[in-house]
Coordinates of C-alpha atoms and ligand atoms in Angstrom, one line a residue:
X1 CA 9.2 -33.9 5.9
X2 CA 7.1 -36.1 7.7
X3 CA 9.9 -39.1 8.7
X4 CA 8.5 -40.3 12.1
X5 CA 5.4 -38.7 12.1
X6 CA 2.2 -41.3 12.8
X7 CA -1.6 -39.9 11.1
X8 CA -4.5 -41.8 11.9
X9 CA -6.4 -41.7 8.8
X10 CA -10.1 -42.0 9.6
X11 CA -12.1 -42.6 6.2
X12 CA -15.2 -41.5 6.0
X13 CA -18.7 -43.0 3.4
X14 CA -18.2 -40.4 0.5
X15 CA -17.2 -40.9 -2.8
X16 CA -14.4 -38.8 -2.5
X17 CA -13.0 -41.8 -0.2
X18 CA -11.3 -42.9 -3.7
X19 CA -9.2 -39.4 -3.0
X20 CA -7.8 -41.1 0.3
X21 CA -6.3 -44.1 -1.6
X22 CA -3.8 -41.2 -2.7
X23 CA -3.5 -39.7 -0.1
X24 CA -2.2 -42.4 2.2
X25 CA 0.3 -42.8 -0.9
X26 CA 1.5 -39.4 -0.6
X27 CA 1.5 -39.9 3.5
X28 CA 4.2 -42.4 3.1
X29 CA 6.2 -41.5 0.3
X30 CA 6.6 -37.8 2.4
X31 CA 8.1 -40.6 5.3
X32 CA 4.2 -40.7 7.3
X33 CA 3.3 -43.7 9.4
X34 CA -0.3 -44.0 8.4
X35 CA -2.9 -46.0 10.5
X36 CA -6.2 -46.6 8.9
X37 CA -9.8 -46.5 10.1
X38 CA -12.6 -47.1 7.5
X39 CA -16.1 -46.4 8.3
X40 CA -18.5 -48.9 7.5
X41 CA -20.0 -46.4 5.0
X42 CA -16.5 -45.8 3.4
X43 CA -15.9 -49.5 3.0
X44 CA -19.2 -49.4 0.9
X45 CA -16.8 -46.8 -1.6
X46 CA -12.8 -47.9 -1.3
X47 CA -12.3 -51.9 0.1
X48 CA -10.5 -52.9 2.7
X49 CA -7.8 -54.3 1.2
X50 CA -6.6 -51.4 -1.4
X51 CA -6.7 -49.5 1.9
X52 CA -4.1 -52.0 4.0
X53 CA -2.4 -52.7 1.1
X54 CA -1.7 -48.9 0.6
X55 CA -1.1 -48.1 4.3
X56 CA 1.1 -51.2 4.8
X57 CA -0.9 -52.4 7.9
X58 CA -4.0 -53.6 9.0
X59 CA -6.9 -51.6 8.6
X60 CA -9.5 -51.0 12.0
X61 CA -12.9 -50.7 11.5
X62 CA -15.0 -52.3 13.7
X63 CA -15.4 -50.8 17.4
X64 CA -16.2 -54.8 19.1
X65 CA -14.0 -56.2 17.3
X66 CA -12.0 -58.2 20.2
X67 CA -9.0 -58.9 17.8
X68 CA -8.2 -55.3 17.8
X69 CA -9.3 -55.0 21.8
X70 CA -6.8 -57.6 22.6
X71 CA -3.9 -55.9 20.2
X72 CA -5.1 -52.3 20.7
X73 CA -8.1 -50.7 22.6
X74 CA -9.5 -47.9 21.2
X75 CA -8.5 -45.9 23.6
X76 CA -4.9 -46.4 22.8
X77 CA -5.8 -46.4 19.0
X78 CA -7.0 -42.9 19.4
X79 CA -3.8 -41.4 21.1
X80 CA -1.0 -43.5 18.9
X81 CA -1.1 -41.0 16.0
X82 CA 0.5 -37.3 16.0
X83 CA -2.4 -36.1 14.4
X84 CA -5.7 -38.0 12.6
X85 CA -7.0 -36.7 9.9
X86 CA -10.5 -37.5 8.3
X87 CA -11.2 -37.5 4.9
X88 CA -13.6 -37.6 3.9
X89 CA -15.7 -35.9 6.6
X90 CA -19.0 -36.3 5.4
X91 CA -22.0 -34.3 6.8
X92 CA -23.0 -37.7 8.9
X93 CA -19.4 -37.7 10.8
X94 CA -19.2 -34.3 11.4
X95 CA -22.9 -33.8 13.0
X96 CA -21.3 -36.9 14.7
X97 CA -18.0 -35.2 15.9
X98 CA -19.9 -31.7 16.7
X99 CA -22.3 -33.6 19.1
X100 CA -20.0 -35.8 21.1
X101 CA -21.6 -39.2 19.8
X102 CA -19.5 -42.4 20.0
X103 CA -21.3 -45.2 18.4
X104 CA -18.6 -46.6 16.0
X105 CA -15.1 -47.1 15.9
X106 CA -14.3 -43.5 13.9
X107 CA -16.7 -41.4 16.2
X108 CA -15.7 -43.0 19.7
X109 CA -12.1 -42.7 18.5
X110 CA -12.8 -39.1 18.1
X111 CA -13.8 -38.3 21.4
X112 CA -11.4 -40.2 22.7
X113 CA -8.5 -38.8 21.1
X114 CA -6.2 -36.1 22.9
X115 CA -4.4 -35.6 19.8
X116 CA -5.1 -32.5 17.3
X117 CA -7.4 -33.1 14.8
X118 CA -7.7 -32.4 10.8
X119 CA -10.9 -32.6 9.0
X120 CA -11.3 -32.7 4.9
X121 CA -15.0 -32.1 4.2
X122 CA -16.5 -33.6 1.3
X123 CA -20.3 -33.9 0.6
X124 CA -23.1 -32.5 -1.9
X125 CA -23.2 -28.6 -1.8
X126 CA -26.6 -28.1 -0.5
X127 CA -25.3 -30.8 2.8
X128 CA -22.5 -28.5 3.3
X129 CA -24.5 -25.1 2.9
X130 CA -27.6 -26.7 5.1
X131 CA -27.4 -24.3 8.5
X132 CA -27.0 -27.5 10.1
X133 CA -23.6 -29.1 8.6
X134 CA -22.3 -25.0 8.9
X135 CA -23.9 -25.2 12.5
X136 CA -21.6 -28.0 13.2
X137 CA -18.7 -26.8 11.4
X138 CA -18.4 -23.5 13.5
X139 CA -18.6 -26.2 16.7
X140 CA -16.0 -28.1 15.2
X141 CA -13.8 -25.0 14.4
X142 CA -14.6 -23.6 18.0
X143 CA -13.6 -27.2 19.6
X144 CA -10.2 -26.4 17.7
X145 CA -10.9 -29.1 15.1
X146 CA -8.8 -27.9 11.4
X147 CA -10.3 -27.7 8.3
X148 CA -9.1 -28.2 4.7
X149 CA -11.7 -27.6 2.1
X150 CA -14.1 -28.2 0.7
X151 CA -13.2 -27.1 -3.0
X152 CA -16.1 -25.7 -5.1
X153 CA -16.2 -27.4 -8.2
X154 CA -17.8 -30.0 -10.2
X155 CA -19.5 -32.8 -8.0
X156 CA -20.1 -36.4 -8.6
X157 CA -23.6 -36.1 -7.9
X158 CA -24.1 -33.6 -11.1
X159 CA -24.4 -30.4 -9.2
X160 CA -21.7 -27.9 -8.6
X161 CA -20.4 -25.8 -5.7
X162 CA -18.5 -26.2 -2.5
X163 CA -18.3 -29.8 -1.1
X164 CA -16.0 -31.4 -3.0
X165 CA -12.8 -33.0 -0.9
X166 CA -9.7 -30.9 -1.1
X167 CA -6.9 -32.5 -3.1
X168 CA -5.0 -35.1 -1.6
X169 CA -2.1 -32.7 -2.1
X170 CA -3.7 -29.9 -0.5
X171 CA -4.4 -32.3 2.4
X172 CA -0.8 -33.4 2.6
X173 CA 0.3 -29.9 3.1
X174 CA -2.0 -29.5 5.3
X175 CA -0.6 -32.3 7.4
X176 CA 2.7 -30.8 7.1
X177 CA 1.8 -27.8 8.3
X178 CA 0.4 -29.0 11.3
X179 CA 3.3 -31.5 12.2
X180 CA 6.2 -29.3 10.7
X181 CA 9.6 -29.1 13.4
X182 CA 9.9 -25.5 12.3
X183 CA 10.9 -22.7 14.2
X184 CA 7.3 -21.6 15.4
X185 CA 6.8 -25.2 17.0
X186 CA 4.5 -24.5 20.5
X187 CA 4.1 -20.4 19.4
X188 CA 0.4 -19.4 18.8
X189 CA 0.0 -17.0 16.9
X190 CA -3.1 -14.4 16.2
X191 CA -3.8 -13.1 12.6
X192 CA -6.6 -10.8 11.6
X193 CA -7.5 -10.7 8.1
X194 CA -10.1 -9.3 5.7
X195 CA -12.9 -6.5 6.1
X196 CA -15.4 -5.8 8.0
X197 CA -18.5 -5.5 6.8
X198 CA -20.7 -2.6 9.3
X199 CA -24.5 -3.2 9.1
X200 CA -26.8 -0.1 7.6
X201 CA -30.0 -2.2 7.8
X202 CA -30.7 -6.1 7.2
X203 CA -29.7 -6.0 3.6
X204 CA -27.0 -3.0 3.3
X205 CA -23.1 -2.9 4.8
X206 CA -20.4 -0.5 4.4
X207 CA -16.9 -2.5 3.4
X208 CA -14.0 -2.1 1.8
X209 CA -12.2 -3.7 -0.9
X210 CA -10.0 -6.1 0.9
X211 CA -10.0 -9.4 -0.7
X212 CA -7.9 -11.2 3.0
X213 CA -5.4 -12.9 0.4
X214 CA -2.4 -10.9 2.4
X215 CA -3.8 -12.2 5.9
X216 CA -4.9 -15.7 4.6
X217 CA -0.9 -15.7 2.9
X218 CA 0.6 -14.6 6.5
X219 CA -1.6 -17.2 8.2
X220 CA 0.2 -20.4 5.9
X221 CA 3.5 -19.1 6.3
X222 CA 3.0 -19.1 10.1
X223 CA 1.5 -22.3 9.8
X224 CA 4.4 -24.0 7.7
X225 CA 6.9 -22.7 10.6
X226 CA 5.0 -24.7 12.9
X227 CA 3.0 -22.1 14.6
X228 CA -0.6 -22.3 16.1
X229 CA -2.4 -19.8 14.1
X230 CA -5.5 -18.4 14.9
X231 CA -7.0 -16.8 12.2
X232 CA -9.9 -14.2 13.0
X233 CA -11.2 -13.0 9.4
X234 CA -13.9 -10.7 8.2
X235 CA -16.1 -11.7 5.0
X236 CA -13.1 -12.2 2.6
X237 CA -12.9 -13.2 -0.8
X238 CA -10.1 -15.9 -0.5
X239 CA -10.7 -19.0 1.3
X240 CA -9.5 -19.3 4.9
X241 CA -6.0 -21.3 5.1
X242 CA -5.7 -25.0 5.9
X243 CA -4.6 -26.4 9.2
X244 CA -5.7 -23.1 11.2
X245 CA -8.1 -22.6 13.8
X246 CA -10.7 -20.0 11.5
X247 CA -12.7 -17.3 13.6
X248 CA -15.2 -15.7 11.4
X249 CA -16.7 -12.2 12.4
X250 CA -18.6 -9.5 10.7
X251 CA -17.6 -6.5 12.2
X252 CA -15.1 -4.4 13.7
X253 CA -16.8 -5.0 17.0
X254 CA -17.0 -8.8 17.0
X255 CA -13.4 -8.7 15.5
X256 CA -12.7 -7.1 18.8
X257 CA -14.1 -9.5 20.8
X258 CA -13.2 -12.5 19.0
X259 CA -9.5 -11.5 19.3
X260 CA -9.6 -10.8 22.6
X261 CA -11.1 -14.3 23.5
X262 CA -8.0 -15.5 21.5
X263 CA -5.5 -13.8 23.7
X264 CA -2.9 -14.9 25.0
X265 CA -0.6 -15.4 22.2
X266 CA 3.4 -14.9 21.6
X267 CA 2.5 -12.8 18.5
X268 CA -0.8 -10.9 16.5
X269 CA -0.4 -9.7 12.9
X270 CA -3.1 -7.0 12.2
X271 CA -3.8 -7.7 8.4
X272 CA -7.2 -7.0 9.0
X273 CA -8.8 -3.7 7.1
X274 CA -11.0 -2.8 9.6
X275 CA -14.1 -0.2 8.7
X276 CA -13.3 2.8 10.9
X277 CA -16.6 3.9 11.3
X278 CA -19.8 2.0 12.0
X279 CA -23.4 3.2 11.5
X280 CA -24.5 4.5 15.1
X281 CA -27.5 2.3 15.2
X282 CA -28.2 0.4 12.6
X283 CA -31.6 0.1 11.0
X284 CA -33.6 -3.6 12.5
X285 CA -35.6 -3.3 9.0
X286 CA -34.6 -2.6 6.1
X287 CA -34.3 1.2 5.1
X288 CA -37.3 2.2 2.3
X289 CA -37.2 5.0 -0.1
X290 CA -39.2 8.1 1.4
X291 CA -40.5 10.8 -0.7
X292 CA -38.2 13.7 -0.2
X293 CA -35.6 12.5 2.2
X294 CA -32.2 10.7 1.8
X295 CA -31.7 8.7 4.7
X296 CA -29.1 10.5 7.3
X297 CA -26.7 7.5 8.4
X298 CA -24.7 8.4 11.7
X299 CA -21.4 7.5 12.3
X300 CA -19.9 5.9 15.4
X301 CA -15.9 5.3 15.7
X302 CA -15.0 1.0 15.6
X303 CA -12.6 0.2 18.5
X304 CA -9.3 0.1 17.0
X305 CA -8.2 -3.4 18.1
X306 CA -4.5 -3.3 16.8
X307 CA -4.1 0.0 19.1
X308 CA -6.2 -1.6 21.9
X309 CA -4.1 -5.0 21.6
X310 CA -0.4 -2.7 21.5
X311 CA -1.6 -0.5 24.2
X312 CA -2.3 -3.4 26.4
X313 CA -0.9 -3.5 30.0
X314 CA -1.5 -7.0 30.9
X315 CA -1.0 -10.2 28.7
X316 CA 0.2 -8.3 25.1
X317 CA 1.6 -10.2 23.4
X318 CA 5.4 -10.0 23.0
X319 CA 5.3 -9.1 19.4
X320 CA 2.9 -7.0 17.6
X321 CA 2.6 -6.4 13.9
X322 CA 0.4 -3.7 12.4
X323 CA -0.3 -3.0 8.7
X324 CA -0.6 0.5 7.2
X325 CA -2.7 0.7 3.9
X326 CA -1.8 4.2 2.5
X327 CA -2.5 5.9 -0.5
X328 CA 0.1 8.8 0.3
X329 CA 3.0 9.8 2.4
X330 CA 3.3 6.2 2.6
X331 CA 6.3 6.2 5.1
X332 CA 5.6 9.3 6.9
X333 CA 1.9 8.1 7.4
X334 CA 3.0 4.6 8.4
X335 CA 6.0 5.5 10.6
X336 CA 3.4 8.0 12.7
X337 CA 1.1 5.2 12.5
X338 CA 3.5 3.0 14.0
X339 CA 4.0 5.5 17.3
X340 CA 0.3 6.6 17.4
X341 CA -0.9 3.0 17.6
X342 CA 1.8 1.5 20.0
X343 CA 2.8 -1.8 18.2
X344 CA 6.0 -3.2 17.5
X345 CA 6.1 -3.4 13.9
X346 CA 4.4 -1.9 10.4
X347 CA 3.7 -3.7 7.5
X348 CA 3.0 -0.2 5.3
X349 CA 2.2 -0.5 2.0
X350 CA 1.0 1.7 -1.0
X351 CA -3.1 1.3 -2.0
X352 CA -3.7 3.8 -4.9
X353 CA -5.6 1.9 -7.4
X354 CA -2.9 2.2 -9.6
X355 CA -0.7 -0.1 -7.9
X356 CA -3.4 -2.5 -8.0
X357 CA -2.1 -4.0 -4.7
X358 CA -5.4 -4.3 -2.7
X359 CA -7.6 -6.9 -4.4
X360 CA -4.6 -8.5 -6.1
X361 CA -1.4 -11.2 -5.5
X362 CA 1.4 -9.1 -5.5
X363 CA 2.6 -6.8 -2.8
X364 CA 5.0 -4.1 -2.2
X365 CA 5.8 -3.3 1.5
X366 CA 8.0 -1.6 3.5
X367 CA 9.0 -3.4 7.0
X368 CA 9.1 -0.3 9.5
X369 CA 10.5 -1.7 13.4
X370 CA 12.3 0.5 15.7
X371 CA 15.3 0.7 13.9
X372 CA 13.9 2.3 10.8
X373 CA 12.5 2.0 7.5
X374 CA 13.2 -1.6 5.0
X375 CA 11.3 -1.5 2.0
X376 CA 11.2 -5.1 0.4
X377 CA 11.1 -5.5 -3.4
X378 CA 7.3 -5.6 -5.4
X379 CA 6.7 -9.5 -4.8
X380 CA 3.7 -11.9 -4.8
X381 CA 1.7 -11.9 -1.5
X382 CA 2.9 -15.3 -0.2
X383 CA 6.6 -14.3 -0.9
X384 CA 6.0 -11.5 1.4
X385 CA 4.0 -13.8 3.7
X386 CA 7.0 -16.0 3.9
X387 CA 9.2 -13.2 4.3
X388 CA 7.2 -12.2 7.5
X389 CA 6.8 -15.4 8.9
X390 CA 10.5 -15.7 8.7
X391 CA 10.9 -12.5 10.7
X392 CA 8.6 -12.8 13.1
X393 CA 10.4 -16.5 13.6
X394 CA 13.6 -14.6 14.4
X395 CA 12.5 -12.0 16.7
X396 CA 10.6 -14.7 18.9
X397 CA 13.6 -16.5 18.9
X398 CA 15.0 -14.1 20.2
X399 CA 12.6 -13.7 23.1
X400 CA 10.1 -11.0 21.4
Ligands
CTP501 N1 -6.8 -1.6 12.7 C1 -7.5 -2.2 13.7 N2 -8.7 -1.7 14.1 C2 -9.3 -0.6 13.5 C3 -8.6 0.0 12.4 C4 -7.4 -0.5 12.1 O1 -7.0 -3.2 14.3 N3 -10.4 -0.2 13.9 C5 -5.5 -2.1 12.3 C6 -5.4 -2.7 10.9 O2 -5.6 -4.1 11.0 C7 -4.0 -2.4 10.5 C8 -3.7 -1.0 11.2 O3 -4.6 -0.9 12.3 O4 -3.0 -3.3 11.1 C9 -3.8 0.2 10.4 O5 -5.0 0.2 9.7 P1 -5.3 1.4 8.7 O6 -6.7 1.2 8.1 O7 -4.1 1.6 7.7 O8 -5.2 2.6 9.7 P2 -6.3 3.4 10.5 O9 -6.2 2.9 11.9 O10 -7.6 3.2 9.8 O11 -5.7 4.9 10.4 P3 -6.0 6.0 9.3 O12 -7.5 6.2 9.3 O13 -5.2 7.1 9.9 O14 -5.4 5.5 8.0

């Protein structure tokens, strides 16, 4: 999977740098060239030599070291690799990567590089939930840098939470997805995915029930092809796929905008559930019980982004895909859908609680294009993610 593919493996000071002794082992057995780079702080946690010895080559730590000058400057260091990966990022390295600092070999090596980036947080939970490590994440994610974890869990440091490295597994797919020859190799691709939550006041929203497990499932498969996903979610309950570039948003409003900054792309998938309505103007403070009144909330419509994107005159993108949550008529509602909004294709599929399809992992759909109406068997929501990603392969392909 990964024959003639070169990582540059940049390990960070955590304690999950044990983690990256297996996963420079599962580099190489899936056919990876890795290159090493440990930290000074990481050598404090894995040595040296279990690293080399692993990797099968020399291990570069040390930026004045004139050894490596003489064999191989930095500069070329940083731009040998198809894609470096660091794990673990620990909060240090990251504030280091979001603020353009180069005053070790790792740090300089990411500025340096031109090559795409992969980032495995690790760290204690309250580091990674300080506004400061999530300020510099969102830099990081904005600079086009991909993430892959953290894991909440037990931590070595006693606590529990988010912060714990993914798996080296986890990581390795990630890899894969980003250096994968599929079919969707030099596509970007837009996803939406999860709710919206509408503000009432400070403290209240209005939602829905969408968990983003559909979206974040369409996002992976796009991603395994080889596509450049772009994945603008809402507040979902699933955590955002590996190896994509994550935009989060509240509401239907910033959705908007954020996908519109995303644009151009060959293709958008609308898994988003978007609220349709908005509270006209929100309350700045929160909303207080008053003798003998319920508040009156007004409604404003939310710009419907898959209808604005479809509708588009300039730059749409040559194939759009629109889901159509129904709980009745489900293919007359969808197929009208399907007109009404403009797009290409409908994902429809049936929400009654009974079919207890939003919120959980299996899906059934039915695939409505211009030719008619395919309904695909009940199946989990990554086999229909895969399904999808498949299809949308094939009509770009053939020059969607
Ligand atoms: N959608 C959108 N922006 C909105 C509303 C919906 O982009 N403001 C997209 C969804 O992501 C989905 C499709 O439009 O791909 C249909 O969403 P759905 O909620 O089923 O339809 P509505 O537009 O809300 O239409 P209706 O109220 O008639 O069901």
């Amino acid at each position: 999977m990964l024959a003639d593919k070169h990582v540059l493996l940049i390990i960070g000071g955590g304690i999950a740098a044990y983690k990256s002794l297996e996963l420079i082992r599962l580099l190489r057995t899936a056919g990876a060239r890795v290159t090493p780079v440990l930290t000074r702080a990481g050598a404090e946690f894995v040595t040296p030599l279990s690293v080399s010895a692993l990797a099968g080559c020399k291990v570069y730590s040390d930026l004045f070291d004139l050894g490596d000058e003489a064999e191989m400057g930095h500069i070329q260091l940083s731009r040998v690799a198809d894609l470096v990966v660091v794990a673990p990022a620990t909060a240090d390295l990251m504030a280091k990567m979001a603020q353009g600092l180069a005053g070790d070999l790792a740090a300089t090596l990411l500025l340096a590089t031109d090559t795409p980036v992969l980032m495995a947080p690790a760290m204690n939970v309250r580091m990674w939930e300080h506004p400061a490590t999530q300020r510099n994440l969102a830099t990081l994610q904005g600079d086009g840098i991909a993430v892959v974890g953290p894991n909440a869990g037990d931590m070595a440091c006693g606590e529990y939470g988010p912060g714990r490295m993914a798996e080296p597994a986890e990581i390795l797919t990630a890899v894969e997805m980003r250096l994968s020859d599929g079919p969707l190799i030099g596509k970007r691709v837009l996803i939406t995915s999860g709710p919206t939550h509408e503000p009432i006041d400070p403290v209240r929203y209005i939602a829905n029930r969408s968990s983003g497990a559909q979206g974040t499932a369409i996002a992976t498969a796009l991603a395994a092809l080889g596509a450049e996903v772009i994945f603008v979610t809402g507040p979902a309950d699933v955590p955002p796929p590996a190896g994509v570039k994550v935009i989060s948003v509240q509401t239907a409003e910033q959705m908007l905008q954020a996908v519109q900054a995303a644009l151009p792309c060959d293709a958008a998938v609308f898994a988003a559930a978007v609220a349709d309505w908005r509270v006209a103007s929100a309350s700045a403070s929160k909303l207080k019980k008053t003798k003998g009144g319920l508040p009156a909330l007004t409604f404003a419509e939310n710009p419907d982004i898959l209808r604005h994107v479809s509708q588009m005159k300039k730059g749409r993108p040559g194939l759009v895909v629109g889901f159509a949550a129904e709980t009745d008529d489900v293919l007359a509602n969808a197929t009208a859908k399907r007109d009404r909004k403009g797009c290409d294709w409908i994902v429809a599929n049936d929400v009654s609680p009974e079919t207890g399809i939003m919120g959980g992992t299996e899906n059934a759909v039915t695939l409505i294009t211009e030719t008619g109406a395919e309904p695909w068997p009940r199946m989990g929501k990554d086999a229909v993610a895969a399904q999808l990603a498949q299809r949308i392969a094939t009509a770009l392909g053939q020059g969607a």
